[in-house]
PDB file of C-alpha atoms and ligand atoms in Angstrom:
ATOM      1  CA  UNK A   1      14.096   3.465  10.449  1.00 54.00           C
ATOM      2  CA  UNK A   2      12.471   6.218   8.757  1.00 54.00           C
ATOM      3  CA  UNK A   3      13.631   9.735   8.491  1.00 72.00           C
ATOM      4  CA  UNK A   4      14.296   9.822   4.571  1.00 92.00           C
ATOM      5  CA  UNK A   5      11.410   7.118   3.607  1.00 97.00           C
ATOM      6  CA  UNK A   6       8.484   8.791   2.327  1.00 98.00           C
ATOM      7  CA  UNK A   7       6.277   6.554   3.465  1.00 98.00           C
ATOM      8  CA  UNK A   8       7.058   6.547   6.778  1.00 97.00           C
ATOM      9  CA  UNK A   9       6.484  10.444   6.439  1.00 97.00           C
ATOM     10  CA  UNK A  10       2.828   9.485   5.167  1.00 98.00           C
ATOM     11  CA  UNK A  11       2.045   7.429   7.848  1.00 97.00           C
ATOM     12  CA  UNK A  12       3.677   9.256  10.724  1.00 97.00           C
ATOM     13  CA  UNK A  13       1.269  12.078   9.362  1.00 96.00           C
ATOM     14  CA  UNK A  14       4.460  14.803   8.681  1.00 96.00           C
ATOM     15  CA  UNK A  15       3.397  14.688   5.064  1.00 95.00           C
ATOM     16  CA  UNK A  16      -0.393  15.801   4.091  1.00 92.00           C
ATOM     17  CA  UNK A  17      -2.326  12.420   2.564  1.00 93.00           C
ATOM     18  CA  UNK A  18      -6.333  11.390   2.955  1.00 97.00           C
ATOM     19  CA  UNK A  19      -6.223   8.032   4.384  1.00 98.00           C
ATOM     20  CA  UNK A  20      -9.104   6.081   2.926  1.00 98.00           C
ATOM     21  CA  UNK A  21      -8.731   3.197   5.496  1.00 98.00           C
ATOM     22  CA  UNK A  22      -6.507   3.493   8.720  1.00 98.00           C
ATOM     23  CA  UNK A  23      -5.919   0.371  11.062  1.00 98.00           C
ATOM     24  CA  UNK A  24      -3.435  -0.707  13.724  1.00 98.00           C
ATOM     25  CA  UNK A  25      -1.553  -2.838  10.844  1.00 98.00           C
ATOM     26  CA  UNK A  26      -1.376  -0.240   8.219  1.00 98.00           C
ATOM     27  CA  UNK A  27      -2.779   2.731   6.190  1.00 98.00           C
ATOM     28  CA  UNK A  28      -4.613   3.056   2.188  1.00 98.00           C
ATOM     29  CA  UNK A  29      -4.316   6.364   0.364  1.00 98.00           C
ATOM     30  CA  UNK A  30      -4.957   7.058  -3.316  1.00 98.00           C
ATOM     31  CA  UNK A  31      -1.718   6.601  -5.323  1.00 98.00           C
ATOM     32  CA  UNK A  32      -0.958  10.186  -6.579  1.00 97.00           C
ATOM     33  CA  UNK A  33      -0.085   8.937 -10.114  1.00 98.00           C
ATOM     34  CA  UNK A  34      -2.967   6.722 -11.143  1.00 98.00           C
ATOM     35  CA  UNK A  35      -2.774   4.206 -13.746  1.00 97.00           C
ATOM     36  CA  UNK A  36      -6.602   3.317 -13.483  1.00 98.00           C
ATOM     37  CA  UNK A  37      -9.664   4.728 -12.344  1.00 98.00           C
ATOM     38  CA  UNK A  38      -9.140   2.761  -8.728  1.00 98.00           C
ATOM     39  CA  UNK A  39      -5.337   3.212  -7.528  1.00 98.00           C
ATOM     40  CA  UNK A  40      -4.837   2.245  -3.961  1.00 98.00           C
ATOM     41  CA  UNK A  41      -1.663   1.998  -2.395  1.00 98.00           C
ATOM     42  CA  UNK A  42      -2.033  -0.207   1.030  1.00 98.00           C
ATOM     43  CA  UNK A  43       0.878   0.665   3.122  1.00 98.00           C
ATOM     44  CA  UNK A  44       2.016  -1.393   6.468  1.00 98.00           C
ATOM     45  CA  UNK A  45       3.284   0.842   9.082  1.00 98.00           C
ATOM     46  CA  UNK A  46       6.100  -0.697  10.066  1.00 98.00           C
ATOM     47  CA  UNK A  47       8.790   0.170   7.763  1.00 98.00           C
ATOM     48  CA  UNK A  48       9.990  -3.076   5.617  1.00 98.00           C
ATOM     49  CA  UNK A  49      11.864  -2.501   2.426  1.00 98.00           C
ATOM     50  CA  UNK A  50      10.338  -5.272   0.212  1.00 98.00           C
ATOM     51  CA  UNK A  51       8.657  -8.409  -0.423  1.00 98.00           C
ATOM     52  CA  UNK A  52      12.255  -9.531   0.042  1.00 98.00           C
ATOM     53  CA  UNK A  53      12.427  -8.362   3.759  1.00 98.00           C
ATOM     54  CA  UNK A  54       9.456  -9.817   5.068  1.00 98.00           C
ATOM     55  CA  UNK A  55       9.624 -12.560   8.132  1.00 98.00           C
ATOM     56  CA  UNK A  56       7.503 -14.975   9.141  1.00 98.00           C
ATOM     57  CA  UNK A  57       6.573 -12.424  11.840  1.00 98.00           C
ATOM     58  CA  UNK A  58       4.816 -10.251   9.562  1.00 98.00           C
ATOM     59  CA  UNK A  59       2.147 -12.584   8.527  1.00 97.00           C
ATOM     60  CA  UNK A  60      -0.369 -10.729  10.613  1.00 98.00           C
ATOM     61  CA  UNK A  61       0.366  -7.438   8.270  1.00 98.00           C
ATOM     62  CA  UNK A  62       0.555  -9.610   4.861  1.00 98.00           C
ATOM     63  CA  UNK A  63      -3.030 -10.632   5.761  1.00 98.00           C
ATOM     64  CA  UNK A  64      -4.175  -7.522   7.030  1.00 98.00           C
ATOM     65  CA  UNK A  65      -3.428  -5.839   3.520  1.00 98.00           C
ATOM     66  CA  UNK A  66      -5.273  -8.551   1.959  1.00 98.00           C
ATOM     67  CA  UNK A  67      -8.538  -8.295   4.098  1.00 98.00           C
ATOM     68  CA  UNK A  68      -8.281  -4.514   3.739  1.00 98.00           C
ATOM     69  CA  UNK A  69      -8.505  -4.833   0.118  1.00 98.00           C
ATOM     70  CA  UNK A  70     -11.267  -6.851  -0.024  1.00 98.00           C
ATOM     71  CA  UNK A  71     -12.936  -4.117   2.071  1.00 98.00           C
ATOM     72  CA  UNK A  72     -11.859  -1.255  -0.227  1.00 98.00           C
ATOM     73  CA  UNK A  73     -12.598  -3.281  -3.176  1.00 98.00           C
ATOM     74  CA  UNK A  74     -16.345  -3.093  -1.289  1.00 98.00           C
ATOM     75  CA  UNK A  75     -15.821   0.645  -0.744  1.00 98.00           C
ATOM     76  CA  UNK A  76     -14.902   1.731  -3.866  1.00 98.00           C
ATOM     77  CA  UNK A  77     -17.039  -0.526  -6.259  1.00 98.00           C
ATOM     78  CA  UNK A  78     -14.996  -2.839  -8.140  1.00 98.00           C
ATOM     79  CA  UNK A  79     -15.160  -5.554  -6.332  1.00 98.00           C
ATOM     80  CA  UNK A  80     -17.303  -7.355  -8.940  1.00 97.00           C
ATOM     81  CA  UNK A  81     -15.620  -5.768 -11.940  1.00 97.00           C
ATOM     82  CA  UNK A  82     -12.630  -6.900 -10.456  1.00 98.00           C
ATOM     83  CA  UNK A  83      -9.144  -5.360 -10.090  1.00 98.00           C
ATOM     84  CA  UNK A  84      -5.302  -6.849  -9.493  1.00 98.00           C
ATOM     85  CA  UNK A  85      -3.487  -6.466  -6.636  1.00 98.00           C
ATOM     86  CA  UNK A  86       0.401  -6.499  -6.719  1.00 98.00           C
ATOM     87  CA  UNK A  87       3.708  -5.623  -5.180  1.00 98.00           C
ATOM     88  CA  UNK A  88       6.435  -4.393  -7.358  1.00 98.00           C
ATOM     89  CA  UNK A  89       9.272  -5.744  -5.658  1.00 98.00           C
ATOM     90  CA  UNK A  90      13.380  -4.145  -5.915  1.00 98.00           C
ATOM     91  CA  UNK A  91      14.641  -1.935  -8.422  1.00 98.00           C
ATOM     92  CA  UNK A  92      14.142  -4.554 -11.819  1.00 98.00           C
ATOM     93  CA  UNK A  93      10.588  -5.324 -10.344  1.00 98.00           C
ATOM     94  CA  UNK A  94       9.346  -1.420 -10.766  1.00 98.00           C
ATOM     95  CA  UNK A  95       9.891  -0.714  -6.839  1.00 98.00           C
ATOM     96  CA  UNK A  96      10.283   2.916  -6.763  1.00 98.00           C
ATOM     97  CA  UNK A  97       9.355   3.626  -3.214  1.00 98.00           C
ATOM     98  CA  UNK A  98      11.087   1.217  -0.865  1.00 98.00           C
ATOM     99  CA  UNK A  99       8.639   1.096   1.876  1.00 98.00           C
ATOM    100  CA  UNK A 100       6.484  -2.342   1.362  1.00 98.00           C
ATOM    101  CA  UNK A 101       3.222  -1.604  -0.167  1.00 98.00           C
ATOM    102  CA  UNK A 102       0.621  -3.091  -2.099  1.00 98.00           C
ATOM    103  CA  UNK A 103      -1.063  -1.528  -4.902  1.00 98.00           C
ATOM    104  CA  UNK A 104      -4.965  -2.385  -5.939  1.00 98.00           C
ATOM    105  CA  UNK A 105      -5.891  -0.886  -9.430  1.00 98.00           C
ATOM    106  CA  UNK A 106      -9.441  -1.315 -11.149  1.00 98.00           C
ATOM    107  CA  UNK A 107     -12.585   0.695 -12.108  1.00 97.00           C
ATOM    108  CA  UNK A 108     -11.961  -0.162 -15.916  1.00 96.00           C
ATOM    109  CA  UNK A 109     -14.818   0.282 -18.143  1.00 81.00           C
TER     110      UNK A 109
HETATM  111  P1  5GP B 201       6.292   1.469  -6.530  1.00 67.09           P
HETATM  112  O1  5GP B 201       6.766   1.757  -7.927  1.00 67.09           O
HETATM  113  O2  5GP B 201       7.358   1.740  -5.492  1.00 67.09           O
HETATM  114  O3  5GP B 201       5.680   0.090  -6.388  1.00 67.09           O
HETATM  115  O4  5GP B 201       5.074   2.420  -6.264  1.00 67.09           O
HETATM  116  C1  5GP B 201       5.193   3.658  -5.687  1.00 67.09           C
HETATM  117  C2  5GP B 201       3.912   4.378  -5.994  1.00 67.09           C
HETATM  118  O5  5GP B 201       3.816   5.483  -5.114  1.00 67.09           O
HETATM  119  C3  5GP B 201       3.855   4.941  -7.415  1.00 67.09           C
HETATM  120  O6  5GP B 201       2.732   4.389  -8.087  1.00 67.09           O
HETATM  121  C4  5GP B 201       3.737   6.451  -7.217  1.00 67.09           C
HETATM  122  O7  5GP B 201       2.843   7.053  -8.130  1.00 67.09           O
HETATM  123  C5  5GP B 201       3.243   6.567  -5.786  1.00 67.09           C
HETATM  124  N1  5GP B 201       3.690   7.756  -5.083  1.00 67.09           N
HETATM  125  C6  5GP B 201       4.937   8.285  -5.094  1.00 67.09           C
HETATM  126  N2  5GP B 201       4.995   9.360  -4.291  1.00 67.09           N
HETATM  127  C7  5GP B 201       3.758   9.507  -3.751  1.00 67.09           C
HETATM  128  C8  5GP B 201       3.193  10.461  -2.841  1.00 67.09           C
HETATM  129  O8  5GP B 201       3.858  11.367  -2.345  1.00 67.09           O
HETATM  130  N3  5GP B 201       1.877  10.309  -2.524  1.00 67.09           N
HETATM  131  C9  5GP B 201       1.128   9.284  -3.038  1.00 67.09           C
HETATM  132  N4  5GP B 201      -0.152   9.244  -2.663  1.00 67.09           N
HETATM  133  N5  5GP B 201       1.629   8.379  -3.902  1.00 67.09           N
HETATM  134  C10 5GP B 201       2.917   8.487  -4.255  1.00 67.09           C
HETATM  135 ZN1   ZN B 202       9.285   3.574   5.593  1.00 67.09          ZN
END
């Protein structure tokens, strides 16, 4: 699965992106249209379409994006000014790009 997701394009590396945080589980790059300061996309590299796709066998990447937030929350300072994480989920839920990812957005005055 793969060839016309864009994702998959970022992660296999065919499409230029800085990754901010690269594990075995997934990859975090800026989001190129930000809607706050802080506007991290955290992207699993296995290709699922949604929320709605996930099985119980991808716990292990549901909690990796949630541990590598906390880190990048660290990394890029708001983690005491605080931020929302959040997946957008199908068409009516704001999906756009249907390669699972979550987004982190902060760094508000
Ligand atoms: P969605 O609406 O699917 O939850 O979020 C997709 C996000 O990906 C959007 O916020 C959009 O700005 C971002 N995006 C779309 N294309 C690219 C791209 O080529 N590079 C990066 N870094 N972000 C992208
Ligand atoms: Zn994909």
């Amino acid at each position: 699965m793969g060839d016309e997701c864009l994702f998959c394009k970022i992660v296999n590396r065919e499409l230029d992106s800085e990754f901010l945080m690269e594990t075995d589980e997934l990859v975090v790059f800026r989001d190129i249209n930000p809607m706050a300061p802080v506007h991290l996309l955290f992207v699993p590299k296995k290709h699922i379409r949604s929320v709605n796709d996930i099985t119980k066998e991808d716990d292990y990447i549901l909690s990796a994006l949630i541990f590598a937030a906390k880190e990048m929350a660290v990394r890029t300072g708001v983690a005491e000014s605080g931020y929302r994480l959040f997946f957008n989920v199908e068409k009516g839920g704001g999906q756009e790009i249907f390669h699972l990812h979550m987004h982190m957005i902060g760094g508000w005055e």
